[in-house]
């Protein structure tokens, strides 16, 4: 009790006048934790000890009042962190809050069932969780006589009143089940210490594991007793035994390294920390509640602890000296199971950055790779069994117990601050409605495609599965020997080629292994939902641009073709008069990427009717028709649907279907640009204008590229065709440093490009140019297509460097042709980027509330680019440079981002991201508007960005909504609204500009005199340091500077980058460059109010025309 009294006195003595949000939040957490501790003591105090019991209740009330913590604040904390303390809460505050589930019969049964699947240390494998989902289901016997009927079939066969009654009872049961699934899914792993129960584990492997755990645990115990470094982590071992901790670490280290032979140390430590926190929370839900964990075990301390334990595992795990395993060439490993090494980051575009990695002994990897359950460790957000919790604030929605932000952000604290302001003003109401509607769409599993998927998974080389699962490996390539080569240069070249092939083979095998693990988990989870035809829901959240995504780890309709085919709508609806035609149209366009009209689609399906039926009847048949489709798995699902329709005894219009039909935008980003610029030519190219024939923007661009290549080839008249062909490749080498600017070189490259040009080659670049693809990115895209084309030509001999050179040449002309076709889009892009530069380089005194010193000449800026979309959603580009901090651990030095310090904005990323992010924010608004329109019309709606899904019978209705909302969106003056919004955001902001001293002597003279009079500036000579002080003063009161500018009206010059040309600073959308070099000797710096550029001129497109365009979304 003395320790408790000391704790409370310490909490009471916390300063209450420290005026920072971080400290207030810290104090609030400490006070909340203290009250929970007291409620826990009350729980342990016998009611028979009446005096102590009554005194403690009174004390808790008084303490809460002194902390200024409301009853509701305490209730929120109790519900989220310690719901078992609700009875004590009710006693203290005379409330009658119900305790959730504790006495509910269904919940108790479900909880016991889940508990029976857990291991002794409370661990749960992924397979066990799926077993729980499929085996413990709602009893529908009151609604159907069919035993083990699928839930969606039970629902379908009921009358409307009965459906409501069924769903109420079914979802009430599923809610309780969902709470348990959420808790269990956040710490999935089958501990390696449980190897005795792991299918397939041999006696040898069990022996290894036992020795590793025993040796490492003994080392850890010694460290706990003798090593001061571990003293601060002693509290962890009050809740988890050393053996438990070692087993957890060893499980994660094996699961991460066996599939790929190595794992990045930082990523591995992060995953272990998440799992460790879940284990601690399981051990004590009060002390280690989500709210308290950052205080009890901070991120830095958790990472340091993880690195320390990993170091012990590296030291404690070794292969025993035994004849049971042949270990050859082990000198470099010295029988260690793991070792620390360094490797290039596969996900980084920077070739020379290397990261610390944990490697596993190849013999151990080979022995353990068959244990699939070992590789499924992690924290997963699974599809829900109950409609998601409605979003009512930026941090309250989606899952019931898993924390989920409405907006995913790299700077959650900054993002939360802006989102809270938007929430309090009510401007997020339509966003909440839309995201809630998307999450409320019920789905179920398509058992037909799941069965085919399961069958094919049994054969690693089966067609229909992604090609990466069956990689083409160049086998038995002998390592070059020096003696076989005449000189060292040719030997080194051959050796480098061999190493490249070996690295590629290893990478392909690792990718195949990882993909198989992923598909195994998808398959298992789908079976869990499919066995009883369960309903499932996909909670959604958003990225910083307002784009929505299902917030699940896998099994969502935003997955790849195979995963999409596993999902269908829960509710079946009659096809009606036109639904069959839309299924026909959908099948034809899933089969081929070249869009077909309705008439062409009908002809296609009629001509392939026998193949469609055969595909559905025998989907595993070799060379089955569906395997030739561009989207084979969704095609297979449609084949089965048509087989069912054609064998249906009733009228086609009465056939009920669950298959979604998609309507996709015709290069949707360019459609938005065409509408923004009211550009008729661009609108025609992307089907915004009504036309009798569907326009293909990719073919339009391809035609322009071919014209340019023909013209370049015709310009070169020297030599015969044969001579030109022979010299083409040589010009690639000759022009590498000159960009191929000679007519002969250009002609040679054009001649090589023409046979390779295709719709497929240019499509990705056309699609992504609207989202800011660079010349480098476009070149990589084209290079991939060239590789694919030439790999199918055995006679092709073009080297990788030659292909890269040709790709750069082609991509440059693709981008040029797109600019020609979409000139209006380029104007808008430039306008967006130029305004972005002005905004992020602006200064506002409100950004420096504590009057910090502002470095005006450092080139560093700290305000992110932001704007408010028409939906009320605040878009904030969190592109910052990194500020690092270093933590020393026994394993290695850990370098982390320093989140406590604000890093400068990465201006290059901000400018490059502005145009694509703005277009993404607009297509996000169109999606949300369409979603609300569909909700108003009471039709099914789901989406994958610019692909909108509904039932076949509701396609026509949705088609009208899509067009109406697009016209309404682009009739709202988007660019003018953005300009006004940027002007409002920057209403108190200033730009650092310059005035030429020689050209404006009177103005600069008065300005100099004014500044010399500042009391903070003690000398007459205004050095850079003193000018910086002057600008800091003027940032807070710029009235006298503004008056001088109004009086003399000097030409002010702005230089947005140190290496770029300066411009006259005004509002013109066509900035005027100035030929001058700015320096403190020739120019005077000053601050002027930020000016937002005038909107660029637009065309004469009538956006209402889109209402009549049948190919706009199709």
Short mmCIF file of N, CA and C in Angstrom, two decimals, residues 234-246 279-280 283-284:
data_model
loop_
_atom_site.label_atom_id
_atom_site.label_comp_id
_atom_site.label_asym_id
_atom_site.label_seq_id
_atom_site.Cartn_x
_atom_site.Cartn_y
_atom_site.Cartn_z
N UNK A 234 12.89 -6.07 -16.70
CA UNK A 234 12.54 -7.13 -15.75
C UNK A 234 11.03 -7.32 -15.65
N UNK A 235 10.26 -6.22 -15.82
CA UNK A 235 8.80 -6.32 -15.66
C UNK A 235 8.20 -7.25 -16.71
N UNK A 236 8.85 -7.38 -17.89
CA UNK A 236 8.32 -8.27 -18.92
C UNK A 236 8.31 -9.70 -18.42
N UNK A 237 9.37 -10.07 -17.69
CA UNK A 237 9.49 -11.46 -17.24
C UNK A 237 8.68 -11.74 -15.98
N UNK A 238 8.02 -10.70 -15.46
CA UNK A 238 7.01 -10.94 -14.42
C UNK A 238 5.73 -11.50 -15.01
N UNK A 239 5.59 -11.33 -16.35
CA UNK A 239 4.36 -11.78 -17.03
C UNK A 239 4.62 -12.91 -18.02
N UNK A 240 5.81 -12.95 -18.60
CA UNK A 240 6.14 -13.98 -19.58
C UNK A 240 7.44 -14.65 -19.15
N UNK A 241 7.49 -15.97 -19.20
CA UNK A 241 8.70 -16.70 -18.80
C UNK A 241 9.77 -16.54 -19.87
N UNK A 242 11.04 -16.70 -19.51
CA UNK A 242 12.11 -16.65 -20.52
C UNK A 242 11.88 -17.64 -21.66
N UNK A 243 11.39 -18.84 -21.32
CA UNK A 243 11.13 -19.85 -22.36
C UNK A 243 10.06 -19.37 -23.33
N UNK A 244 9.02 -18.72 -22.79
CA UNK A 244 7.94 -18.19 -23.62
C UNK A 244 8.49 -17.13 -24.58
N UNK A 245 9.30 -16.22 -24.06
CA UNK A 245 9.87 -15.15 -24.88
C UNK A 245 10.77 -15.73 -25.96
N UNK A 246 11.63 -16.66 -25.59
CA UNK A 246 12.55 -17.26 -26.56
C UNK A 246 11.77 -18.00 -27.64
N UNK A 279 1.16 -10.40 -26.63
CA UNK A 279 1.35 -11.38 -25.56
C UNK A 279 1.25 -10.72 -24.19
N UNK A 280 1.85 -9.56 -24.05
CA UNK A 280 1.81 -8.85 -22.77
C UNK A 280 0.38 -8.40 -22.46
N UNK A 283 -1.53 -11.12 -21.16
CA UNK A 283 -1.15 -11.46 -19.78
C UNK A 283 -1.74 -10.49 -18.76
N UNK A 284 -1.84 -9.21 -19.12
CA UNK A 284 -2.41 -8.22 -18.20
C UNK A 284 -3.05 -7.10 -19.03
#
